[in-house]
PDB file of C-alpha atoms in Angstrom:
ATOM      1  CA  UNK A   1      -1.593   7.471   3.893  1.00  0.00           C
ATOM      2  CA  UNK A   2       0.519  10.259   2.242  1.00  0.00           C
ATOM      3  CA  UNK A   3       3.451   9.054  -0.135  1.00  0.00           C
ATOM      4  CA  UNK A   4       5.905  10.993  -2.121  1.00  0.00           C
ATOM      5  CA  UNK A   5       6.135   6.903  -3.585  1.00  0.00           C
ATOM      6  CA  UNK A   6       1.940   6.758  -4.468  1.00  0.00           C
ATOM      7  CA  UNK A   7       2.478  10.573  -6.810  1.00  0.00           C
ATOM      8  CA  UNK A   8       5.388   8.212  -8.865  1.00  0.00           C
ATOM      9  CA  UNK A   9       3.134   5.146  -9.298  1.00  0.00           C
ATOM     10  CA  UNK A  10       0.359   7.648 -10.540  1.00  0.00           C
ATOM     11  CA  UNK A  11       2.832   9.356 -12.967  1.00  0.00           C
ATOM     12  CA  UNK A  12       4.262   5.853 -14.210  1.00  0.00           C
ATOM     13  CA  UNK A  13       0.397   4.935 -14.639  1.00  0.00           C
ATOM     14  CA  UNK A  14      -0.601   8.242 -16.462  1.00  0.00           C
ATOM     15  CA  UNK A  15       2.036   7.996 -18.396  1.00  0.00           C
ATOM     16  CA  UNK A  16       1.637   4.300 -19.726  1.00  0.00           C
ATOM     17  CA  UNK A  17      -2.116   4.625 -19.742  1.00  0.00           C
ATOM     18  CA  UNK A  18      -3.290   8.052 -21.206  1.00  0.00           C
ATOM     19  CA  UNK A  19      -0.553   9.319 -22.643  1.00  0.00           C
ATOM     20  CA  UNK A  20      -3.140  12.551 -23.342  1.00  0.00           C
ATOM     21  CA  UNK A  21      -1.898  16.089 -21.657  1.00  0.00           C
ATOM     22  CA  UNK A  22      -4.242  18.675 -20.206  1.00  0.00           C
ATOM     23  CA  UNK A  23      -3.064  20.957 -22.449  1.00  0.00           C
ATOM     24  CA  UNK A  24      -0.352  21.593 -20.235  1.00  0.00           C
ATOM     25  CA  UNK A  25       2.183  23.169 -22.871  1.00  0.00           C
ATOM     26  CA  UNK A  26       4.258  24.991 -20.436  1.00  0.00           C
ATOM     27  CA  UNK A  27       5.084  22.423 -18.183  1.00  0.00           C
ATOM     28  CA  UNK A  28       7.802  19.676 -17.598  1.00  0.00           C
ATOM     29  CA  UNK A  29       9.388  17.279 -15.621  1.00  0.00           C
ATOM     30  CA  UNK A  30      12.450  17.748 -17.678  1.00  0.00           C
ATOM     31  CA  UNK A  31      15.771  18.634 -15.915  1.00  0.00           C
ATOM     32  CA  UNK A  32      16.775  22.139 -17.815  1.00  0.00           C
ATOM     33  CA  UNK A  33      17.124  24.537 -15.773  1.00  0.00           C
ATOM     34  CA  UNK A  34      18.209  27.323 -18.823  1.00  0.00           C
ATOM     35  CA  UNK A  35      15.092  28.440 -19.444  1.00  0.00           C
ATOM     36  CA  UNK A  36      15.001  32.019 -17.968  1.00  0.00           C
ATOM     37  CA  UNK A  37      11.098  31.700 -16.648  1.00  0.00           C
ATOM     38  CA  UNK A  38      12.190  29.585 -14.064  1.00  0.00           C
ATOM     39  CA  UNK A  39      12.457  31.187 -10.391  1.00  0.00           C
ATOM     40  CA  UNK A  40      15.797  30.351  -8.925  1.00  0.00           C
ATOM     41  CA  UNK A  41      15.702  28.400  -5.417  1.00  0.00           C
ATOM     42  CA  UNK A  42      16.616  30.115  -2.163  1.00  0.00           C
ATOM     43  CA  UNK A  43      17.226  29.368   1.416  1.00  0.00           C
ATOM     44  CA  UNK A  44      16.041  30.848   4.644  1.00  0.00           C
ATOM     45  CA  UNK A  45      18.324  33.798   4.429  1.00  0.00           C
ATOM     46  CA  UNK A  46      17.577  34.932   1.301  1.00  0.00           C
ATOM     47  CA  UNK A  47      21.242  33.197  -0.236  1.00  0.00           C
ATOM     48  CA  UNK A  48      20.966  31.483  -3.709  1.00  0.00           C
ATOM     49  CA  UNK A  49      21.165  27.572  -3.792  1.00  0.00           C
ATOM     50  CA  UNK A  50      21.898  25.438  -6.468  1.00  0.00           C
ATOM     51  CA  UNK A  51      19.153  23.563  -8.493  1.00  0.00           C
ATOM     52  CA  UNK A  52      18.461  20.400  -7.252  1.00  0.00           C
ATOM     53  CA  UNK A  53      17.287  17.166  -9.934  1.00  0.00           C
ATOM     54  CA  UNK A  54      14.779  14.810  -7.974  1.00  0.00           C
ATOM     55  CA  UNK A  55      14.132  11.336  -8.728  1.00  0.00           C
ATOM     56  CA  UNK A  56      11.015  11.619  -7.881  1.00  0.00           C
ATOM     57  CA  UNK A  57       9.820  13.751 -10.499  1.00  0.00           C
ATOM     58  CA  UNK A  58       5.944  13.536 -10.090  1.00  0.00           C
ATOM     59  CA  UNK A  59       6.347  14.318  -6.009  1.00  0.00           C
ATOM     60  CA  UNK A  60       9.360  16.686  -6.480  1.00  0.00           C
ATOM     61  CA  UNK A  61      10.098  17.631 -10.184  1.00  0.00           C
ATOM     62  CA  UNK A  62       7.124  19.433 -11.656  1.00  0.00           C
ATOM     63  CA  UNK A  63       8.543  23.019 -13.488  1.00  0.00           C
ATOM     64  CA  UNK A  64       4.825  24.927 -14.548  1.00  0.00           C
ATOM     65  CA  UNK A  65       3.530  28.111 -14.981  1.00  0.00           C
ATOM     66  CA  UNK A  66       0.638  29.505 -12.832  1.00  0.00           C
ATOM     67  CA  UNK A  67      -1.764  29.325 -16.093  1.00  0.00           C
ATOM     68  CA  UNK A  68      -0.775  25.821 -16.954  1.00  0.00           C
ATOM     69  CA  UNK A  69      -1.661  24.370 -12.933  1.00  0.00           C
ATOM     70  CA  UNK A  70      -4.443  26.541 -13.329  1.00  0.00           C
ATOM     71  CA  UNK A  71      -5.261  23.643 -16.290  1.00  0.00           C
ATOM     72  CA  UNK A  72      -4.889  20.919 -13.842  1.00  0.00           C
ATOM     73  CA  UNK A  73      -6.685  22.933 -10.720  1.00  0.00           C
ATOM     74  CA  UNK A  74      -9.762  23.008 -13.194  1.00  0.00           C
ATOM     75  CA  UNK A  75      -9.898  19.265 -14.295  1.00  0.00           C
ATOM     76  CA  UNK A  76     -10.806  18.649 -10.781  1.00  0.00           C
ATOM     77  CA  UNK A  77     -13.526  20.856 -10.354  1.00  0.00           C
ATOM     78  CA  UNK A  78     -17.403  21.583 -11.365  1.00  0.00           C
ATOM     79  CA  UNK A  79     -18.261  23.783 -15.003  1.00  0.00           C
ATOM     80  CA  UNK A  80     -21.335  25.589 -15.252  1.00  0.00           C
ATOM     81  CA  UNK A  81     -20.689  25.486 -19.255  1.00  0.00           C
ATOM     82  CA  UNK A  82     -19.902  21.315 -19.573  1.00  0.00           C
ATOM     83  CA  UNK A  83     -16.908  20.104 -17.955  1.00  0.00           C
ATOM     84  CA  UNK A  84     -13.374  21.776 -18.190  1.00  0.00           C
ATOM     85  CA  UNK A  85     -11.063  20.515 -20.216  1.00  0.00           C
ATOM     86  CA  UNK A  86      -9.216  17.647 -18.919  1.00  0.00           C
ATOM     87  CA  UNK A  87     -12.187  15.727 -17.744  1.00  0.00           C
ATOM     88  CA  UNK A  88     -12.044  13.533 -20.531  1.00  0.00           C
ATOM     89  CA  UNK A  89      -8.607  12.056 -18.549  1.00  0.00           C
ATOM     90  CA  UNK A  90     -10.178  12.609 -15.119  1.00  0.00           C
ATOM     91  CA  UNK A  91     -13.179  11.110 -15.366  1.00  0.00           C
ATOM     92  CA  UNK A  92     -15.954  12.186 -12.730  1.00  0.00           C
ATOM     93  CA  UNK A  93     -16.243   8.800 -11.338  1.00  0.00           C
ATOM     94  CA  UNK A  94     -12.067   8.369 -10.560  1.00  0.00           C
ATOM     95  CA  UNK A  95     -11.863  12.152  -8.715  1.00  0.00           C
ATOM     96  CA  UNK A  96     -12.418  11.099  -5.660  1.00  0.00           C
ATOM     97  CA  UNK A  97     -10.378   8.181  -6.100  1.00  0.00           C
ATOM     98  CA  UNK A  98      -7.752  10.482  -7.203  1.00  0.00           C
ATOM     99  CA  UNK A  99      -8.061  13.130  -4.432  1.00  0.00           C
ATOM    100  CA  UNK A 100      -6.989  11.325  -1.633  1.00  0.00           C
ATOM    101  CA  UNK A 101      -3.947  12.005   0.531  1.00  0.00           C
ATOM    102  CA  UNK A 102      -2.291   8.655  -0.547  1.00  0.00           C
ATOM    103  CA  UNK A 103      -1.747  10.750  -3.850  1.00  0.00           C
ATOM    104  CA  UNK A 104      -0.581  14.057  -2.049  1.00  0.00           C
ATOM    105  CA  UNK A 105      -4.220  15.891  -2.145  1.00  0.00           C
ATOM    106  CA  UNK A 106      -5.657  16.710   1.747  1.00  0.00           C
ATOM    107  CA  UNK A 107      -9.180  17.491   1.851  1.00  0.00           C
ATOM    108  CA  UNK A 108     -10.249  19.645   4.816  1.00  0.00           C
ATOM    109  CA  UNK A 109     -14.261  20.908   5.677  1.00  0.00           C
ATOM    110  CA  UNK A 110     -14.847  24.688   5.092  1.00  0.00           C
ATOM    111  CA  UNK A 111     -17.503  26.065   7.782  1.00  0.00           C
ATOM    112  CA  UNK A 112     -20.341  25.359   4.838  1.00  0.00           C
ATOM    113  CA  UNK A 113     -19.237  21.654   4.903  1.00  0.00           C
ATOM    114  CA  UNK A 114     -18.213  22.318   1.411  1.00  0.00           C
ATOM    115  CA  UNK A 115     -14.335  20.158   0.773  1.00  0.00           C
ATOM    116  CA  UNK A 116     -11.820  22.018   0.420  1.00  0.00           C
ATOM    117  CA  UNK A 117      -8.371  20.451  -1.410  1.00  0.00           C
ATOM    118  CA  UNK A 118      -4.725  21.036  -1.548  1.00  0.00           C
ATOM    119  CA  UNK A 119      -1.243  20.373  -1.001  1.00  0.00           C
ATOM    120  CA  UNK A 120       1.235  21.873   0.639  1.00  0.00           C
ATOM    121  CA  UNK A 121       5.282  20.612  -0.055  1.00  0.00           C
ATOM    122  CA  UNK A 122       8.757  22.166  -0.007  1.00  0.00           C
ATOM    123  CA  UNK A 123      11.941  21.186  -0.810  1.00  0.00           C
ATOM    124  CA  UNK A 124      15.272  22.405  -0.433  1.00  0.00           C
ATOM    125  CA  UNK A 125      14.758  26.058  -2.005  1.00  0.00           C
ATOM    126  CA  UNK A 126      11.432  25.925  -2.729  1.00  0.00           C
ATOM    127  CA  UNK A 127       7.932  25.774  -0.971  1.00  0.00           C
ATOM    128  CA  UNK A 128       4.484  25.556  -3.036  1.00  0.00           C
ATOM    129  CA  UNK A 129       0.548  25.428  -1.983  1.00  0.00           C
ATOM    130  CA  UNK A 130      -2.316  25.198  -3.868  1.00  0.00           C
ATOM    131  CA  UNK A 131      -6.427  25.072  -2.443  1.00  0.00           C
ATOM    132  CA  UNK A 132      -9.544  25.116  -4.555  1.00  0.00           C
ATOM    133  CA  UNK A 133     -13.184  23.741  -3.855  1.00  0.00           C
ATOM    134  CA  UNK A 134     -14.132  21.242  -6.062  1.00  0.00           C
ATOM    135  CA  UNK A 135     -17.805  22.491  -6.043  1.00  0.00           C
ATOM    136  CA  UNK A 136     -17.421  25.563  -6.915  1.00  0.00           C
ATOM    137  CA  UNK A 137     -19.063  25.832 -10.215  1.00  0.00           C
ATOM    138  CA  UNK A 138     -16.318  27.539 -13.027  1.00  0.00           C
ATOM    139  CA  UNK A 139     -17.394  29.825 -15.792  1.00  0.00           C
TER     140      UNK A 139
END
């Protein structure tokens, strides 16, 4: 069962637990929004909105770049050169564990039978998606 609740236990967890980053140096949970990277949030017609702090900040509070999820994206999956960086946190016995929908990750069968994962999630101004096969060996 999906939870916006289960991604805050897992980022309490990480966070108490590991306290190791993927590498993830352009990333934060943190509630600036002055840095001028950051897209601005808009509604259905196209009119600016304000930007919105969420208590929830593992479900609904993650600021990133592309390259920096990239980091994460590839912690889940297959190397053909010894495992991608981050696998030292994810370990491969705990990714399926991890990639369940109870912690916001849908699998789905492509036509090969090969899993597909992802998530899809808005909020008010924003909308996000990410899918990647796991198998798919990474250079």
């Amino acid at each position: 069962m999906y939870s916006d609740g289960g991604y805050t236990v897992l980022q309490l967890l990480i966070e108490e637990v590991t306290k190791m980053p993927l590498g993830m140096k352009h990333s934060s949970f943190a509630n600036d929004f002055t840095d001028t990277n950051i897209s601005k949030a808009y509604g259905f017609f196209g009119q600016a909105l304000l930007n919105y702090n969420y208590t929830e900040k593992s479900a609904a509070g993650l600021k990133t770049t592309v390259q920096d999820f990239l980091k994460f994206m590839l912690a889940s999956m297959d190397g053909n050169n010894g495992e991608p960086k981050g696998r030292e946190i994810l370990k491969s016995e705990n990714i399926d564990l991890i990639l369940n929908s109870g912690l916001g990750t849908f699998k789905s069968a492509l036509p090969d039978n090969s899993a597909e994962i992802g998530h899809v999630g808005s909020n008010k101004g924003w909308t996000s998606q990410y899918q990647i096969i796991p198998k798919k060996k990474m250079d």
